């Protein structure tokens, strides 16, 4: 039976990665992710984890080293945040295009300038289209569970795609939470050995990352897109099986007191936890509000999102990133697009908040919901409003 | 490669666009990039092989009579051979 232990989430990630028995970790330290790879380095140095730990000179090299390792069939892990993720950018596309199932945790961090080490989702939104499976975790337990699932999903031969598990920097990465850590034999059973279908192998040579002239490039991209979209089935199966074994259940979209709600708030990441307090308070005051938390960011869960909001009249979306000069927060834009052709759809109101580590309290969520309802009736001159900014 | 590249559908693409056939780049016709083709005047050619050495495509080979001929499946029409030939035996002619 799993034990519940008080542990810093970053350290628990390292322990989970150890239980997944990774072969190669290539990483470069960056706040607020550093504790994850620091602890992994310690585990390798102490002989507790039999893995190659490659202390590279940059995140670009970290991801490149992960690609090489994954290509020969090694189970591979890395972690980064903010600027580090941006420095990896071009290599992220190569990982997904070459079908290399690297697993990465990203402790979300705002982007410079001005320099900020604190949480928002700008880093994640900037790499949205890199072809990785992307999952936003809401609390420490979920981070650990999703990291274990990530190896299994990524390495499934029907998938063979890299996976990012996002956890809010500091808000999750540096929290000490009570976490159920699984037993080693449970993890061994849950994550089968990794076998790439066409690994780099001198006895059976292949070329990875060859060039593609115009007559074939479109076909390669279509194949990649079909593959990523189809991965959703495998993700759902993995979460089902995880739920059966560990009794914790995950789905692409989480609803909280949302079934009969006429007004819905939609969040991602750790905001979801705090917002439930506001929802409970408003429900006690007989306000008909509910919460939707988007967990699976890529592949985007169109059907689940449409279903979750179909009965609401107002949908208020809180983005933790800006799309400068754009139509709304990036998550809101996508959800608007997903709903546009639906016959019955809620009015969608866009907020941006929590940038660079700015807290939003339960009171704040209540204000956002009330202001959202107001805008739904009066309209607004702005495409989106920034919550909590001093005017 | 079971089909020529330009006949492959997305379903025929190997996972990760991985190439499993060694040396398959030799099937790639670079000759259709060409807008000019090299034409050899045998009367001027002294069979020195300088064109063969300089061709960046490596597509010039010596035939039985000792003349150096360009393989037009690969020749990109860069004109290097014509430029380097010491006797101006090669002229570049416009492709139709
Ligand atoms: S034109 Fe260029 S590619 Fe063609 S044979 Fe001459 S040197 Fe080679
Ligand atoms: S360089 Fe000119 S002269 Fe020499 S072999 Fe080639 S065509 Fe003939």
PDB file of C-alpha atoms and ligand atoms in Angstrom, chain B residues 40 45-51 68 85-87 89-90, ligand 2:
ATOM      1  CA  UNK B  40      30.730  19.315 -74.176  1.00  0.00           C
ATOM      2  CA  UNK B  45      38.358  18.712 -74.816  1.00  0.00           C
ATOM      3  CA  UNK B  46      41.841  17.494 -73.863  1.00  0.00           C
ATOM      4  CA  UNK B  47      40.450  14.924 -71.347  1.00  0.00           C
ATOM      5  CA  UNK B  48      42.345  16.475 -68.467  1.00  0.00           C
ATOM      6  CA  UNK B  49      39.602  15.675 -65.876  1.00  0.00           C
ATOM      7  CA  UNK B  50      39.563  19.105 -64.243  1.00  0.00           C
ATOM      8  CA  UNK B  51      35.779  19.292 -64.641  1.00  0.00           C
ATOM      9  CA  UNK B  68      34.204  13.250 -69.050  1.00  0.00           C
ATOM     10  CA  UNK B  85      37.631  23.934 -68.037  1.00  0.00           C
ATOM     11  CA  UNK B  86      41.053  25.189 -69.293  1.00  0.00           C
ATOM     12  CA  UNK B  87      40.035  24.895 -72.985  1.00  0.00           C
ATOM     13  CA  UNK B  89      35.220  22.870 -74.023  1.00  0.00           C
ATOM     14  CA  UNK B  90      32.043  23.139 -71.924  1.00  0.00           C
TER      15      UNK B  90
HETATM   16  S1  LIG C   2      37.923  20.226 -67.934  1.00  0.00           S
HETATM   17 FE1  LIG C   2      37.436  20.687 -70.071  1.00  0.00          FE
HETATM   18  S2  LIG C   2      39.142  19.850 -71.164  1.00  0.00           S
HETATM   19 FE2  LIG C   2      39.285  18.968 -69.145  1.00  0.00          FE
HETATM   20  S3  LIG C   2      38.161  17.040 -69.295  1.00  0.00           S
HETATM   21 FE3  LIG C   2      36.683  18.529 -68.647  1.00  0.00          FE
HETATM   22  S4  LIG C   2      35.768  19.282 -70.515  1.00  0.00           S
HETATM   23 FE4  LIG C   2      37.622  18.245 -71.131  1.00  0.00          FE
END
